[in-house]
Coordinates of C-alpha atoms in Angstrom, one line a residue:
X1 CA -0.6 -7.8 29.4
X2 CA -2.7 -7.1 32.8
X3 CA -5.0 -3.9 33.8
X4 CA -2.3 -3.3 35.7
X5 CA 0.2 -2.1 33.5
X6 CA -1.9 -0.1 31.4
X7 CA -2.6 -3.6 28.8
X8 CA 0.6 -3.3 27.5
X9 CA 3.4 -5.8 26.9
X10 CA 3.1 -8.8 25.2
X11 CA -1.1 -10.4 25.0
X12 CA -0.9 -14.6 23.9
X13 CA -3.0 -15.8 21.2
X14 CA -7.0 -15.6 21.6
X15 CA -6.5 -13.0 24.3
X16 CA -7.3 -10.5 22.1
X17 CA -11.2 -9.9 21.3
X18 CA -13.5 -8.4 18.4
X19 CA -16.9 -8.6 19.0
X20 CA -17.0 -11.8 21.5
X21 CA -15.0 -13.9 19.1
X22 CA -11.3 -14.7 20.2
X23 CA -8.6 -13.7 17.4
X24 CA -5.6 -15.7 16.4
X25 CA -3.2 -13.6 17.1
X26 CA -0.2 -12.7 20.0
X27 CA 0.9 -9.3 20.0
X28 CA 3.3 -7.0 22.1
X29 CA 1.0 -3.4 23.0
X30 CA 2.2 0.0 23.3
X31 CA 0.4 3.7 24.3
X32 CA 2.2 7.2 24.8
X33 CA 3.1 7.3 28.4
X34 CA 0.2 8.4 30.8
X35 CA 1.7 10.2 34.1
X36 CA -0.5 8.8 36.6
X37 CA -3.3 11.8 37.6
X38 CA -2.5 13.3 33.9
X39 CA -6.6 13.0 32.6
X40 CA -8.1 12.5 36.2
X41 CA -10.0 9.3 36.1
X42 CA -10.7 9.6 31.9
X43 CA -7.2 8.2 31.5
X44 CA -6.8 6.2 34.4
X45 CA -7.4 2.3 32.7
X46 CA -4.5 3.3 30.9
X47 CA -1.7 5.4 33.0
X48 CA 1.4 3.6 32.7
X49 CA 4.8 3.3 31.0
X50 CA 5.2 0.1 27.8
X51 CA 6.7 -3.0 28.6
X52 CA 10.2 -3.7 26.1
X53 CA 11.9 -7.1 25.8
X54 CA 14.6 -7.4 27.0
X55 CA 15.9 -9.2 24.1
X56 CA 17.0 -7.9 21.4
X57 CA 18.7 -5.2 23.6
X58 CA 18.0 -2.9 21.1
X59 CA 14.7 -3.5 21.0
X60 CA 13.7 0.1 23.4
X61 CA 15.6 2.5 21.5
X62 CA 14.5 0.7 17.8
X63 CA 11.4 1.0 18.5
X64 CA 11.3 4.4 20.0
X65 CA 12.7 6.1 17.0
X66 CA 10.4 4.3 14.4
X67 CA 7.2 5.9 16.9
X68 CA 8.6 9.0 16.4
X69 CA 9.4 8.9 12.3
X70 CA 5.7 7.5 12.2
X71 CA 4.5 10.8 14.6
X72 CA 6.2 13.0 12.2
X73 CA 4.8 11.2 8.8
X74 CA 0.9 10.7 10.1
X75 CA 1.5 14.6 11.4
X76 CA 2.0 15.5 7.9
X77 CA -0.8 13.2 6.5
X78 CA -3.4 15.0 8.5
X79 CA -2.0 18.4 6.9
X80 CA -3.1 17.1 3.3
X81 CA -5.9 15.5 5.1
X82 CA -6.7 18.5 6.4
X83 CA -6.1 20.4 3.3
X84 CA -8.1 18.6 1.0
X85 CA -11.3 18.6 3.2
X86 CA -10.9 22.7 2.4
X87 CA -9.5 24.0 5.5
X88 CA -6.6 25.0 7.1
X89 CA -3.3 22.4 7.1
X90 CA -3.3 23.1 10.5
X91 CA -6.6 22.5 11.7
X92 CA -6.0 19.0 13.0
X93 CA -3.5 20.8 15.0
X94 CA -3.1 22.8 17.7
X95 CA -5.3 22.2 20.9
X96 CA -7.2 19.1 19.2
X97 CA -4.4 18.0 17.8
X98 CA -1.5 19.6 18.3
X99 CA -0.3 16.9 21.6
X100 CA -1.4 13.3 19.8
X101 CA -2.1 10.3 21.6
X102 CA -0.5 7.5 19.8
X103 CA -0.4 3.2 19.9
X104 CA 1.6 1.0 17.9
X105 CA 0.6 -2.7 18.0
X106 CA 3.3 -5.4 17.2
X107 CA 0.5 -8.2 16.0
X108 CA 2.2 -11.6 15.0
X109 CA -0.7 -14.1 13.2
X110 CA 0.4 -17.9 13.2
X111 CA -0.4 -20.3 10.9
X112 CA -3.5 -22.0 11.3
X113 CA -1.8 -25.6 11.9
X114 CA 0.1 -24.1 14.6
X115 CA -2.8 -23.3 17.1
X116 CA -4.6 -26.1 19.0
X117 CA -7.4 -27.4 17.3
X118 CA -9.6 -26.7 20.5
X119 CA -8.7 -23.0 20.4
X120 CA -8.9 -22.2 16.7
X121 CA -11.0 -20.1 15.2
X122 CA -10.7 -18.6 11.2
X123 CA -10.4 -14.8 11.9
X124 CA -6.6 -13.2 12.6
X125 CA -8.7 -10.7 13.6
X126 CA -12.3 -9.7 13.4
X127 CA -13.8 -7.2 11.3
X128 CA -13.7 -3.8 12.9
X129 CA -12.7 0.2 12.7
X130 CA -9.5 2.0 14.1
X131 CA -10.9 4.4 16.7
X132 CA -8.8 7.3 16.0
X133 CA -7.2 9.8 12.5
X134 CA -5.0 7.7 10.9
X135 CA -3.4 4.5 11.1
X136 CA 0.0 3.3 9.3
X137 CA 0.0 -0.4 9.0
X138 CA 3.7 -1.8 7.8
X139 CA 3.0 -5.6 6.6
X140 CA 4.7 -8.5 5.8
X141 CA 5.5 -8.5 1.6
X142 CA 4.5 -11.7 0.8
X143 CA 1.5 -12.9 2.7
X144 CA -2.0 -11.3 1.7
X145 CA -3.6 -11.5 4.5
X146 CA -6.0 -8.0 5.1
X147 CA -9.0 -7.6 3.8
X148 CA -11.8 -4.1 3.3
X149 CA -14.4 -3.4 2.7
X150 CA -15.8 -2.1 -0.3
X151 CA -18.2 0.6 -0.5
X152 CA -20.1 -2.3 -2.8
X153 CA -19.9 -4.8 0.7
X154 CA -17.5 -7.1 -0.9
X155 CA -14.2 -8.0 1.0
X156 CA -10.7 -7.4 -0.6
X157 CA -7.7 -8.0 -0.1
X158 CA -5.0 -5.0 0.5
X159 CA -2.2 -6.4 -2.1
X160 CA 1.6 -5.8 -0.1
X161 CA 3.1 -3.0 -1.6
X162 CA 6.6 -2.9 -0.8
X163 CA 8.3 0.2 0.9
X164 CA 4.3 1.8 1.6
X165 CA 2.3 1.2 4.4
X166 CA -1.3 0.9 4.1
X167 CA -3.4 3.5 5.7
X168 CA -6.8 3.7 7.3
X169 CA -9.2 5.9 8.5
X170 CA -10.4 5.9 11.6
X171 CA -13.4 6.9 13.6
X172 CA -12.5 10.1 14.9
X173 CA -11.7 11.6 11.4
X174 CA -15.1 10.1 10.5
X175 CA -16.8 12.2 12.9
X176 CA -14.2 15.1 12.4
X177 CA -15.2 15.9 8.5
X178 CA -19.0 14.7 9.5
X179 CA -18.9 11.6 7.4
X180 CA -16.9 12.7 4.3
X181 CA -13.9 10.1 5.6
X182 CA -15.6 6.6 6.3
X183 CA -14.0 4.6 9.0
X184 CA -12.2 2.2 7.2
X185 CA -13.5 -1.3 8.2
X186 CA -11.2 -4.3 8.1
X187 CA -10.5 -7.5 9.1
X188 CA -7.3 -10.1 8.6
X189 CA -7.4 -13.7 7.9
X190 CA -4.0 -15.2 7.3
X191 CA -4.5 -19.2 5.1
X192 CA -0.7 -18.4 4.5
X193 CA 1.8 -21.0 5.6
X194 CA 4.2 -19.0 6.6
X195 CA 4.0 -16.3 9.8
X196 CA 2.6 -13.4 9.4
X197 CA 3.6 -10.1 11.3
X198 CA 2.3 -6.3 10.9
X199 CA 3.0 -3.2 12.7
X200 CA 0.3 -1.0 12.9
X201 CA 0.7 2.3 13.9
X202 CA -2.2 4.5 15.4
X203 CA -1.9 8.3 15.6
X204 CA -4.4 9.8 17.3
X205 CA -5.7 13.2 18.2
X206 CA -5.3 14.7 21.8
X207 CA -5.7 11.8 25.0
X208 CA -9.0 14.8 26.2
X209 CA -10.4 16.1 23.0
X210 CA -14.1 16.4 22.7
X211 CA -14.9 15.4 19.6
X212 CA -17.5 17.1 16.9
X213 CA -17.6 17.6 12.8
X214 CA -16.0 20.9 11.7
X215 CA -17.8 23.8 10.8
X216 CA -15.4 24.1 6.7
X217 CA -16.6 19.6 6.8
X218 CA -19.9 20.8 8.4
X219 CA -20.8 23.2 5.0
X220 CA -20.1 20.5 1.9
X221 CA -22.5 18.2 3.9
X222 CA -25.8 20.9 4.1
X223 CA -24.5 22.5 7.5
X224 CA -25.7 19.7 10.1
X225 CA -23.9 17.6 12.1
X226 CA -24.0 14.0 11.5
X227 CA -22.7 12.7 14.1
X228 CA -22.7 13.0 18.0
X229 CA -19.2 14.5 20.0
X230 CA -16.8 11.7 21.1
X231 CA -14.0 12.4 23.1
X232 CA -11.3 10.5 22.5
X233 CA -10.2 8.7 25.5
X234 CA -13.1 8.0 27.0
X235 CA -13.9 6.7 23.3
X236 CA -10.1 4.9 23.4
X237 CA -11.4 4.0 26.8
X238 CA -14.2 1.7 25.9
X239 CA -12.8 0.1 23.2
X240 CA -9.8 -1.2 25.8
X241 CA -11.7 -2.6 28.1
X242 CA -13.7 -5.2 26.5
X243 CA -11.1 -5.7 24.0
X244 CA -9.4 -8.6 26.3
X245 CA -10.2 -12.3 28.4
X246 CA -7.1 -12.1 30.6

C-alpha cells in the first residue's frame, strides 16, 4: 500500500497510526474504485483500483460478493435508522447516499509476543471513531479484543456473538442526526494468545456529499444545527493522509 496505489493494498504491522501511535495490526485496505478525475481534486488521493492477493485464486471474487451483500444490508439498516429518527425511509438515499462510497479493511492482530519488542505497543488499534455512516464488524467469535467506551466513560468489551455483526455509528451520521446518534469511540486490545482477524465494512454517504444536520433531526434537538457541515470525501481524505507511516 502506497500513496500511488490510492492507499489500497497491504499494510505492515505498525504502518497504521492512531493519534501518533503505531497500531499493532496488519491489514488489506480496499475502497470503492475511483476513476481518475471522477471527483476532481477531492478524490485524487484515493483514485485507483483495489489490489488483491493472487492466492487464493478466488479471493477477489469472494470479497466482491461479500461487499455487495454488506452494502445491501447496510442500506436496509440505514432505512431503519431513518425511520427511527422520524424521517422517511429513504432520507439517506438519493443525492446524499444513493450512490454510497464504501471502505473495507481485512485486519489481522498478531499475538503480542510475535512482534519484535522494539516495535511493540499495547494497542492493536488506538481509540477512534469511524468516518462515515455505519460500520459492520465481523470479528472472530472466540477472542475478546474490541472495546467500546460507554456513556459512563468506561471501556467495555464488545463480546463477540456468533452469527452477528458489531455495528458502529460513524462521524457523518452524528452530523446528519444532529447528535441523536453519537459516533462510537472504540479501540482494539488483543491480549489473546491467538492471532485475531476482523473484517470491517464501512458504509458511507456519496463521496462528494455535503453533510449537514437534517431538518427532522434538528426539530428534535432545539431547532439549531449543533455541528458544522462537512464534505464526506474531504473528511475521509484528511483522515487517510494522516493515518500511515510508510
